[in-house]
Short mmCIF file of C-alpha atoms in Angstrom, two decimals:
data_model
loop_
_atom_site.label_atom_id
_atom_site.label_comp_id
_atom_site.label_asym_id
_atom_site.label_seq_id
_atom_site.Cartn_x
_atom_site.Cartn_y
_atom_site.Cartn_z
CA MET A 1 0.00 0.00 0.00
CA ASN A 2 2.85 2.43 0.78
CA LYS A 3 4.36 1.76 -2.66
CA GLN A 4 0.98 2.43 -4.28
CA LEU A 5 0.61 5.67 -2.34
CA ILE A 6 4.05 6.92 -3.34
CA THR A 7 3.40 5.97 -6.94
CA ILE A 8 0.06 7.81 -7.11
CA PHE A 9 1.46 10.96 -5.52
CA SER A 10 4.58 10.89 -7.71
CA ILE A 11 2.60 10.44 -10.91
CA PHE A 12 0.37 13.39 -10.04
CA SER A 13 3.31 15.67 -9.28
CA ILE A 14 5.43 14.59 -12.27
CA THR A 15 2.49 14.92 -14.64
CA CYS A 16 1.81 18.49 -13.49
CA LEU A 17 5.47 19.45 -13.81
CA GLY A 18 5.69 17.78 -17.19
CA MET A 19 2.72 19.73 -18.51
CA VAL A 20 4.45 22.95 -17.61
CA SER A 21 7.66 21.90 -19.32
CA ALA A 22 5.75 20.97 -22.44
CA GLN A 23 3.92 24.28 -22.52
CA GLU A 24 6.85 26.63 -22.01
CA SER A 25 10.53 26.76 -21.26
CA LYS A 26 10.39 29.70 -18.84
CA SER A 27 11.77 29.43 -15.32
CA PHE A 28 9.88 27.34 -12.80
CA LEU A 29 10.81 28.38 -9.27
CA PRO A 30 9.52 27.45 -5.82
CA GLU A 31 8.16 30.01 -3.37
CA VAL A 32 6.30 30.00 -0.09
CA LYS A 33 2.78 31.42 -0.21
CA LYS A 34 0.41 31.32 2.76
CA GLU A 35 2.64 28.85 4.57
CA SER A 36 2.51 26.37 1.65
CA LEU A 37 5.19 25.40 -0.83
CA THR A 38 4.17 26.60 -4.29
CA PHE A 39 5.86 26.08 -7.65
CA SER A 40 4.75 28.52 -10.31
CA SER A 41 5.72 29.34 -13.87
CA GLU A 42 7.16 32.77 -14.58
CA ASP A 43 3.89 34.01 -16.08
CA ASN A 44 1.85 32.40 -13.23
CA LYS A 45 -0.28 30.44 -15.68
CA PHE A 46 0.57 27.24 -13.86
CA LYS A 47 0.86 26.71 -10.10
CA LEU A 48 1.51 23.57 -8.12
CA THR A 49 1.03 23.78 -4.36
CA PHE A 50 1.88 21.05 -1.85
CA ASN A 51 0.18 20.91 1.51
CA GLY A 52 -0.30 18.67 4.52
CA ARG A 53 -1.77 18.43 8.00
CA ILE A 54 -0.82 16.58 11.16
CA GLN A 55 -3.24 16.28 14.08
CA ALA A 56 -1.95 14.40 17.14
CA ASP A 57 -4.55 13.68 19.84
CA GLY A 58 -4.64 12.43 23.39
CA ALA A 59 -7.66 11.79 25.62
CA VAL A 60 -8.43 10.74 29.19
CA PHE A 61 -11.88 9.36 30.12
CA PHE A 62 -13.34 9.35 33.60
CA GLY A 63 -16.61 8.79 35.47
CA GLU A 64 -17.97 6.01 33.20
CA ASP A 65 -21.03 4.40 34.78
CA TYR A 66 -20.81 0.81 33.50
CA GLN A 67 -18.54 0.51 30.44
CA PRO A 68 -14.84 1.45 30.90
CA ILE A 69 -13.17 3.43 28.10
CA GLY A 70 -9.42 3.21 27.58
CA ASN A 71 -7.27 6.35 27.65
CA GLY A 72 -4.91 6.81 24.74
CA VAL A 73 -3.10 8.85 22.13
CA GLY A 74 -3.06 8.73 18.36
CA PHE A 75 -3.02 10.61 15.10
CA ARG A 76 -6.44 11.94 14.14
CA ARG A 77 -5.33 13.05 10.68
CA VAL A 78 -2.13 12.72 8.67
CA ARG A 79 -2.78 14.40 5.33
CA LEU A 80 -0.67 14.93 2.22
CA GLY A 81 -2.00 16.80 -0.78
CA ALA A 82 -1.32 18.89 -3.84
CA THR A 83 -3.30 21.41 -5.89
CA ALA A 84 -2.57 22.25 -9.52
CA ALA A 85 -3.96 25.34 -11.26
CA PHE A 86 -3.78 25.67 -15.05
CA GLY A 87 -4.62 29.33 -15.61
CA LYS A 88 -7.74 30.90 -14.11
CA ARG A 89 -10.30 28.28 -15.11
CA LEU A 90 -8.91 24.76 -14.79
CA SER A 91 -7.55 23.21 -11.61
CA GLY A 92 -7.31 19.92 -9.78
CA LYS A 93 -6.64 18.64 -6.28
CA ILE A 94 -5.57 15.40 -4.64
CA GLU A 95 -5.37 14.73 -0.89
CA MET A 96 -4.72 11.48 0.98
CA ASP A 97 -4.91 10.45 4.62
CA LEU A 98 -2.37 8.06 6.22
CA THR A 99 -3.90 7.83 9.70
CA ASP A 100 -3.20 4.64 11.70
CA GLY A 101 -0.90 3.32 9.00
CA GLY A 102 -3.73 2.97 6.49
CA PHE A 103 -4.63 4.84 3.33
CA SER A 104 -7.81 6.66 2.37
CA LEU A 105 -8.50 9.02 -0.49
CA LYS A 106 -10.05 12.36 0.38
CA ASP A 107 -10.17 15.13 -2.23
CA CYS A 108 -9.40 13.95 -5.76
CA PHE A 109 -11.16 16.08 -8.35
CA ILE A 110 -10.99 18.24 -11.46
CA LYS A 111 -12.53 21.71 -11.32
CA TYR A 112 -13.51 24.14 -14.07
CA ALA A 113 -14.66 27.68 -13.29
CA PHE A 114 -16.73 29.90 -15.57
CA PRO A 115 -16.47 33.71 -15.41
CA ASN A 116 -20.02 34.20 -14.05
CA GLY A 117 -19.47 32.62 -10.62
CA LEU A 118 -20.40 29.11 -11.79
CA TYR A 119 -17.99 26.19 -11.48
CA PHE A 120 -18.14 22.41 -11.70
CA ARG A 121 -16.22 19.63 -9.99
CA ALA A 122 -15.93 15.97 -10.90
CA GLY A 123 -14.21 13.34 -8.79
CA ASN A 124 -14.11 12.57 -5.07
CA PHE A 125 -14.98 15.39 -2.66
CA LYS A 126 -17.34 16.37 0.13
CA GLU A 127 -21.02 16.50 -0.61
CA SER A 128 -22.22 20.00 0.26
CA PHE A 129 -24.49 19.22 3.19
CA GLY A 130 -24.28 21.33 6.33
CA MET A 131 -22.04 24.07 7.62
CA ALA A 132 -19.96 21.94 10.00
CA ALA A 133 -19.38 19.29 7.33
CA MET A 134 -18.04 21.92 4.93
CA THR A 135 -15.64 23.33 7.52
CA SER A 136 -12.07 22.20 6.84
CA SER A 137 -10.72 19.75 9.41
CA GLY A 138 -7.92 22.23 10.05
CA ASP A 139 -10.42 24.93 11.05
CA LEU A 140 -12.61 22.97 13.46
CA TRP A 141 -13.74 24.81 16.59
CA PHE A 142 -13.45 21.62 18.64
CA MET A 143 -11.45 18.41 18.33
CA GLU A 144 -14.51 16.61 16.94
CA LYS A 145 -17.68 17.69 15.20
CA ALA A 146 -21.02 17.38 16.99
CA ASN A 147 -22.47 13.86 17.16
CA VAL A 148 -25.32 14.64 14.77
CA VAL A 149 -22.83 15.82 12.12
CA SER A 150 -20.53 12.82 12.59
CA ALA A 151 -23.47 10.42 12.27
CA PHE A 152 -25.35 11.94 9.33
CA ALA A 153 -23.14 14.25 7.24
CA PRO A 154 -22.36 12.42 3.93
CA GLU A 155 -18.87 13.94 3.42
CA TYR A 156 -16.63 12.30 0.74
CA HIS A 157 -18.22 10.50 -2.24
CA ILE A 158 -17.48 10.24 -5.96
CA GLY A 159 -19.69 12.55 -7.97
CA VAL A 160 -20.31 15.61 -10.13
CA GLN A 161 -21.20 18.93 -8.54
CA GLY A 162 -22.09 22.43 -9.67
CA THR A 163 -21.65 25.56 -7.54
CA TRP A 164 -22.94 29.07 -8.14
CA GLU A 165 -21.77 32.12 -6.21
CA HIS A 166 -23.47 35.47 -6.77
CA ASP A 167 -23.44 38.45 -4.41
CA GLN A 168 -25.24 37.27 -1.26
CA PHE A 169 -26.10 33.77 -2.45
CA LEU A 170 -24.39 30.40 -2.65
CA GLY A 171 -26.04 27.42 -4.33
CA VAL A 172 -24.62 23.91 -4.66
CA ALA A 173 -26.10 20.76 -6.21
CA GLY A 174 -24.56 17.43 -7.07
CA VAL A 175 -25.05 13.79 -7.93
CA HIS A 176 -22.91 11.39 -5.93
CA PHE A 177 -22.14 7.69 -5.84
CA LYS A 178 -20.04 5.42 -3.63
CA ARG A 179 -17.64 6.30 -0.84
CA ILE A 180 -13.92 5.73 -1.37
CA GLU A 181 -12.03 5.24 1.88
CA GLY A 182 -9.70 2.30 2.48
CA ASN A 183 -9.44 -1.41 1.75
CA LYS A 184 -12.53 -2.32 3.78
CA GLU A 185 -14.88 -0.13 1.75
CA LYS A 186 -13.20 -1.29 -1.47
CA ASP A 187 -13.76 -4.97 -0.58
CA TYR A 188 -17.39 -4.33 0.37
CA SER A 189 -18.07 -2.47 -2.87
CA GLU A 190 -16.43 -5.13 -5.05
CA SER A 191 -18.20 -8.07 -3.39
CA ASN A 192 -21.58 -6.37 -3.78
CA ASN A 193 -20.80 -5.41 -7.37
CA LYS A 194 -20.00 -9.03 -8.21
CA ALA A 195 -23.36 -9.98 -6.72
CA GLY A 196 -25.09 -7.59 -9.13
CA GLU A 197 -25.92 -4.83 -6.62
CA ASP A 198 -26.02 -1.21 -7.72
CA GLU A 199 -23.61 0.98 -5.74
CA GLY A 200 -26.22 3.58 -4.78
CA ILE A 201 -26.80 7.18 -5.73
CA SER A 202 -27.35 10.46 -3.89
CA VAL A 203 -28.71 13.82 -5.00
CA THR A 204 -27.61 16.58 -2.62
CA ALA A 205 -28.30 20.33 -2.70
CA ARG A 206 -27.56 23.30 -0.45
CA ALA A 207 -28.57 26.98 -0.55
CA VAL A 208 -27.02 29.71 1.60
CA TRP A 209 -27.95 33.37 2.06
CA GLN A 210 -25.07 35.65 3.14
CA PRO A 211 -26.65 39.14 3.39
CA VAL A 212 -23.53 41.00 4.54
CA SER A 213 -20.93 38.86 2.78
CA ALA A 214 -18.95 41.90 1.61
CA ASP A 215 -18.31 43.04 5.21
CA LYS A 216 -15.13 41.60 6.75
CA VAL A 217 -15.98 42.67 10.31
CA LYS A 218 -19.43 41.11 10.64
CA GLY A 219 -21.52 38.52 8.82
CA PHE A 220 -24.70 36.46 8.86
CA HIS A 221 -25.40 33.00 7.44
CA LEU A 222 -28.71 31.26 6.81
CA GLY A 223 -28.72 27.94 4.97
CA ILE A 224 -30.75 24.86 4.12
CA ALA A 225 -29.68 21.50 2.70
CA ALA A 226 -31.37 18.33 1.49
CA SER A 227 -30.23 14.94 0.20
CA TYR A 228 -32.05 11.99 -1.35
CA ARG A 229 -29.96 8.83 -0.89
CA THR A 230 -30.27 5.20 -1.89
CA PRO A 231 -28.24 2.61 0.09
CA LYS A 232 -24.54 2.39 -0.75
CA THR A 233 -22.66 -0.86 -1.29
CA THR A 234 -19.86 0.18 1.08
CA VAL A 235 -21.88 -0.57 4.26
CA GLY A 236 -20.99 -4.27 4.34
CA SER A 237 -20.33 -7.36 2.25
CA LEU A 238 -23.45 -8.86 0.63
CA MET A 239 -25.71 -6.48 2.56
CA PRO A 240 -28.00 -4.99 -0.10
CA ASN A 241 -30.42 -2.17 0.73
CA THR A 242 -28.70 -1.55 4.06
CA VAL A 243 -27.67 1.63 5.88
CA ARG A 244 -26.00 2.25 9.22
CA TYR A 245 -25.49 5.36 11.37
CA SER A 246 -23.05 5.64 14.25
CA THR A 247 -20.62 8.01 15.98
CA ARG A 248 -17.69 7.79 18.41
CA SER A 249 -19.21 10.32 20.83
CA LEU A 250 -16.92 13.38 20.57
CA SER A 251 -13.57 11.55 20.71
CA TYR A 252 -11.56 9.70 18.08
CA ILE A 253 -9.57 7.98 20.84
CA ASN A 254 -12.76 6.30 22.05
CA LYS A 255 -13.16 3.16 19.91
CA ILE A 256 -16.56 2.25 21.39
CA LYS A 257 -19.40 3.55 19.23
CA PHE A 258 -22.08 3.71 21.92
CA LEU A 259 -24.45 5.39 19.46
CA ASP A 260 -25.05 2.87 16.67
CA THR A 261 -28.23 1.96 14.80
CA SER A 262 -26.64 -1.35 13.69
CA PRO A 263 -27.26 -2.35 10.04
CA ILE A 264 -30.77 -1.33 8.96
CA ALA A 265 -31.98 -3.71 6.22
CA SER A 266 -34.73 -3.41 3.58
CA VAL A 267 -34.12 0.30 3.02
CA SER A 268 -35.62 1.96 -0.04
CA HIS A 269 -33.99 5.37 0.46
CA ASP A 270 -33.07 8.05 3.00
CA TRP A 271 -34.07 11.68 3.17
CA LEU A 272 -31.65 14.06 4.88
CA ALA A 273 -32.65 17.65 5.59
CA GLY A 274 -30.84 20.36 7.49
CA ALA A 275 -31.09 24.00 8.55
CA GLU A 276 -28.11 26.27 9.35
CA LEU A 277 -27.82 29.56 11.24
CA ALA A 278 -24.58 31.42 11.99
CA GLY A 279 -23.07 34.85 12.40
CA PHE A 280 -20.01 36.73 13.57
CA TYR A 281 -18.94 40.16 14.77
CA ARG A 282 -15.24 40.93 15.18
CA GLY A 283 -13.91 38.24 17.57
CA PHE A 284 -17.27 36.59 18.30
CA ARG A 285 -19.00 33.87 16.27
CA PHE A 286 -21.93 31.51 16.73
CA GLN A 287 -23.25 28.58 14.73
CA GLY A 288 -26.06 26.04 14.94
CA GLU A 289 -27.61 23.30 12.82
CA TYR A 290 -30.59 20.96 12.93
CA ILE A 291 -30.45 17.72 10.92
CA MET A 292 -33.19 15.16 10.41
CA ASN A 293 -33.00 11.76 8.73
CA ASN A 294 -35.95 9.70 7.51
CA THR A 295 -34.97 6.15 6.55
CA VAL A 296 -37.75 4.80 4.33
CA ARG A 297 -38.00 0.99 4.37
CA MET A 298 -39.58 -1.60 2.11
CA GLU A 299 -41.71 -4.68 2.83
CA GLY A 300 -44.21 -2.72 4.89
CA LEU A 301 -41.64 -1.76 7.53
CA ALA A 302 -42.06 1.56 9.31
CA THR A 303 -39.99 4.61 8.35
CA GLU A 304 -37.24 5.22 10.90
CA LYS A 305 -36.95 8.87 11.93
CA PHE A 306 -33.76 10.20 13.53
CA ASN A 307 -32.65 13.76 14.28
CA GLY A 308 -30.31 16.01 16.20
CA PHE A 309 -28.90 19.51 16.56
CA TYR A 310 -26.07 21.54 18.01
CA VAL A 311 -25.41 25.15 19.00
CA GLN A 312 -21.93 26.58 19.57
CA ALA A 313 -20.23 29.93 20.16
CA ALA A 314 -16.65 31.18 20.43
CA TYR A 315 -14.77 34.38 21.23
CA LEU A 316 -11.18 35.54 20.53
CA LEU A 317 -9.70 37.09 23.67
CA PHE A 318 -6.93 39.27 22.22
CA GLY A 319 -8.46 41.26 19.39
CA GLY A 320 -8.51 38.72 16.58
CA GLN A 321 -11.08 38.78 13.78
CA GLN A 322 -13.32 35.85 12.87
CA ARG A 323 -13.20 34.91 9.19
CA TYR A 324 -15.84 33.37 6.95
CA SER A 325 -15.36 31.61 3.62
CA LYS A 326 -18.11 32.61 1.22
CA SER A 327 -17.24 29.87 -1.27
CA ARG A 328 -17.55 27.13 1.38
CA GLY A 329 -20.36 28.71 3.34
CA ALA A 330 -18.39 28.01 6.53
CA PHE A 331 -15.95 29.59 8.95
CA SER A 332 -12.20 29.43 8.33
CA GLN A 333 -9.23 30.08 10.62
CA PRO A 334 -9.45 33.53 12.28
CA SER A 335 -6.88 36.29 12.05
CA PHE A 336 -4.89 36.98 15.21
CA GLY A 337 -4.85 40.00 17.48
CA ARG A 338 -1.27 39.68 18.72
CA SER A 339 2.14 38.95 17.21
CA TRP A 340 2.23 35.71 19.22
CA GLY A 341 -1.19 34.61 17.98
CA ASP A 342 -4.53 34.55 19.79
CA ILE A 343 -6.59 32.49 22.22
CA GLU A 344 -10.21 31.50 21.62
CA LEU A 345 -12.77 30.23 24.13
CA ALA A 346 -15.54 28.00 22.74
CA ALA A 347 -18.61 26.17 24.05
CA ARG A 348 -21.10 23.76 22.45
CA PHE A 349 -24.21 21.77 23.30
CA ASP A 350 -25.27 18.94 21.00
CA ARG A 351 -28.10 16.43 20.96
CA ILE A 352 -28.60 13.30 18.83
CA ASP A 353 -31.47 10.81 18.80
CA LEU A 354 -31.00 7.50 16.95
CA ASN A 355 -34.07 5.93 18.55
CA GLY A 356 -36.63 5.38 15.81
CA THR A 357 -39.75 3.22 15.59
CA GLU A 358 -38.14 -0.22 15.66
CA VAL A 359 -34.46 0.69 15.51
CA MET A 360 -33.08 1.87 18.86
CA GLY A 361 -29.56 3.18 18.34
CA GLY A 362 -29.45 5.38 21.42
CA SER A 363 -29.63 9.07 22.19
CA ALA A 364 -27.17 11.40 23.89
CA ASN A 365 -26.58 14.93 25.09
CA GLY A 366 -23.09 16.40 24.90
CA TRP A 367 -21.52 19.50 26.43
CA THR A 368 -18.08 20.61 25.22
CA PHE A 369 -15.86 23.47 26.37
CA GLY A 370 -12.69 24.32 24.50
CA VAL A 371 -9.63 26.54 24.46
CA ASN A 372 -7.90 27.11 21.11
CA TYR A 373 -4.44 28.64 21.00
CA TYR A 374 -3.48 29.83 17.51
CA ALA A 375 0.30 30.15 17.85
CA THR A 376 0.98 30.80 14.14
CA ARG A 377 -0.85 30.22 10.86
CA ASN A 378 0.70 26.75 10.93
CA LEU A 379 0.56 25.72 14.60
CA LYS A 380 -2.57 25.28 16.72
CA PHE A 381 -3.23 23.78 20.17
CA GLN A 382 -6.66 22.63 21.37
CA ILE A 383 -7.85 21.59 24.82
CA ASN A 384 -11.39 20.20 25.13
CA TYR A 385 -13.49 19.03 28.03
CA SER A 386 -16.64 17.14 27.05
CA TYR A 387 -19.39 15.56 29.11
CA VAL A 388 -21.45 12.92 27.33
CA ASP A 389 -24.73 11.51 28.67
CA ASN A 390 -25.91 8.41 26.75
CA ASP A 391 -29.25 6.68 27.34
CA LYS A 392 -29.60 2.93 27.92
CA TYR A 393 -30.17 2.23 24.20
CA ALA A 394 -26.66 3.49 23.41
CA ASN A 395 -25.11 0.05 23.91
CA ALA A 396 -22.75 -0.11 20.90
CA PHE A 397 -24.83 -2.74 19.10
CA GLY A 398 -24.90 -4.92 22.23
CA GLN A 399 -21.17 -4.60 22.99
CA ALA A 400 -21.29 -2.01 25.80
CA ALA A 401 -22.64 -2.40 29.34
CA VAL A 402 -25.53 -0.01 30.01
CA GLY A 403 -26.76 -0.87 33.52
CA TYR A 404 -27.55 -3.62 36.02
CA LYS A 405 -29.99 -6.49 35.81
CA SER A 406 -32.40 -7.09 38.70
CA ASN A 407 -30.02 -9.76 40.04
CA GLY A 408 -27.13 -7.29 40.11
CA GLU A 409 -25.30 -8.56 37.03
CA ILE A 410 -24.09 -6.22 34.28
CA ALA A 411 -26.70 -5.64 31.55
CA TYR A 412 -25.80 -5.25 27.90
CA LYS A 413 -29.36 -5.13 26.60
CA PRO A 414 -31.52 -2.08 27.37
CA GLU A 415 -34.59 -4.20 28.14
CA GLU A 416 -32.63 -6.00 30.87
CA VAL A 417 -31.73 -2.80 32.77
CA ASP A 418 -33.34 -2.44 36.19
CA GLU A 419 -33.38 1.33 36.70
CA SER A 420 -34.14 0.93 40.41
CA LEU A 421 -30.47 -0.06 40.69
CA GLY A 422 -29.26 2.98 38.74
CA LYS A 423 -30.06 4.98 35.62
CA GLY A 424 -29.33 3.07 32.43
CA GLY A 425 -26.71 4.32 29.98
CA ASN A 426 -23.21 5.72 30.34
CA ALA A 427 -22.35 9.26 31.35
CA TYR A 428 -18.69 10.23 31.38
CA GLY A 429 -16.19 13.04 30.95
CA ILE A 430 -13.46 13.45 28.31
CA LEU A 431 -10.35 15.59 28.62
CA GLY A 432 -8.67 15.91 25.24
CA LEU A 433 -5.60 17.63 23.79
CA ARG A 434 -4.67 18.19 20.16
CA ILE A 435 -1.52 19.54 18.52
CA GLN A 436 -2.03 20.54 14.90
CA LEU A 437 0.51 21.47 12.27
CA ASN A 438 -0.47 22.73 8.80
CA PHE A 439 2.13 22.95 6.06
#
C-alpha cells in the first residue's frame, strides 16, 4: 500500500510538472505562499502547491457508569496533498490520509470555473451538506464535530457537482455515488458489485444566504440543505439495501461507538434535511444546525426517523477577527490579534437521537468546552473538556454495558436494565488535547 501511495502521488506531481515543461521553457521556481510550498511558472499560468496536515490527539476518560473506556493517544489526521492550477479556469486537487498506518482518499477532483461565478467539480470530494461538514478539518472549533454531524453528514463521495456564487447567495447541487475510503470499503463495494448490486446514488443540494458577505468585520449565514440517498454498497459485504449510522461520541480515541443503529436492512432510500444559522462580529461567532433523517424501508416496515442539533459559540480574547469563507459557506481560521497569535474560548451543546420506531440506536446529550491557542498560521493547540450523557439504548450494538440487571449482574441489553439499581446508559467526561501542524 505504501508503494501504491508513493506511486500515485509521484505520478500526479510529475504529470503536473511535465505539462508545464511541455507548454513553455520559462523558469519554474519554488516560493512559499500562505505557509505552503508553491511552484509557479514565470507568467503564473501554472501553479503547483503542496500541503499537509498533522493532528496528534490524546484523551483521558473518567466517570464512566458501566462501560470502561481506555485512555490513549493517536493521530487523528495525517494528510498529504497537492493542488494544480492551469490558468484561471482549470484546476485539480488530490489529498490522501495516512492515519493509523492505512490509506484513504479524500479530495481527488478536477474543477472548471466559468467567469459568471459558476464552477463544476468531478471526482471525489465532500457533498455540500451542512455548515460543519463543509468546515475544513484544520479549522474545526473543537477536536470533533457534533455527534449529529458525525453520524449523518455524507462527506466524501465520488460525484459531479455544480456551484454558483453570486453576491449574497451560494447554491450547490450534485449527484454522488459510492464512498472511497480504504481497503474495507473497497472490498465491500467489489463483493456487492459481483453480486449484481447497484452501488447507490445520492442527490444533494444546499442553498445559503449571506446578506452581509462583503463586510469583513461582521456577517450572517442562513442555509438549508437536502439529500435523497439510496443505500450504498460500502456498508458491508453482501448487505444490499442496508444503511447504518453511528458516531464515536466526541472523541476519536474512544473506539466504542455507543451510538449505533446497527445495520438497517430493507431500506428503499433516505431523506436528509438540514437548517443552518450562523453569524459573527469581530472576535465573536456563533453557529447552529438541525439535521433530520428519515430512513424509508420496504416490505411494509415503518420509516425510521432520527434527528439532532447543536449550538456553539466562540470568542477571541486578544483582538482577533473571525473569518468566513463565502465559497464554502463556513468559517475558516481567524486572524490573530497579537504577534504571538490569539486564544479562543468556545462552548457547544449537541443532541442526537438515533431511537426510531423499531431501531433503537441510542440518544445522547453532549456539552463541550474548548480553548484554542493559535500560535501561528501553521501551529494550533486545542484543549477540550466534554461531558457525554448516553441513554440505555446506546449500547454499541450490544457490545457495551448499560446498567444492572435485577439480580445485580451487568446488563448489555436495554430491556434488561433495572433502573431501580441505577439509571441506564453511560455518562462520562473526556479531557482531550490536540496539537495541529499545517504545512
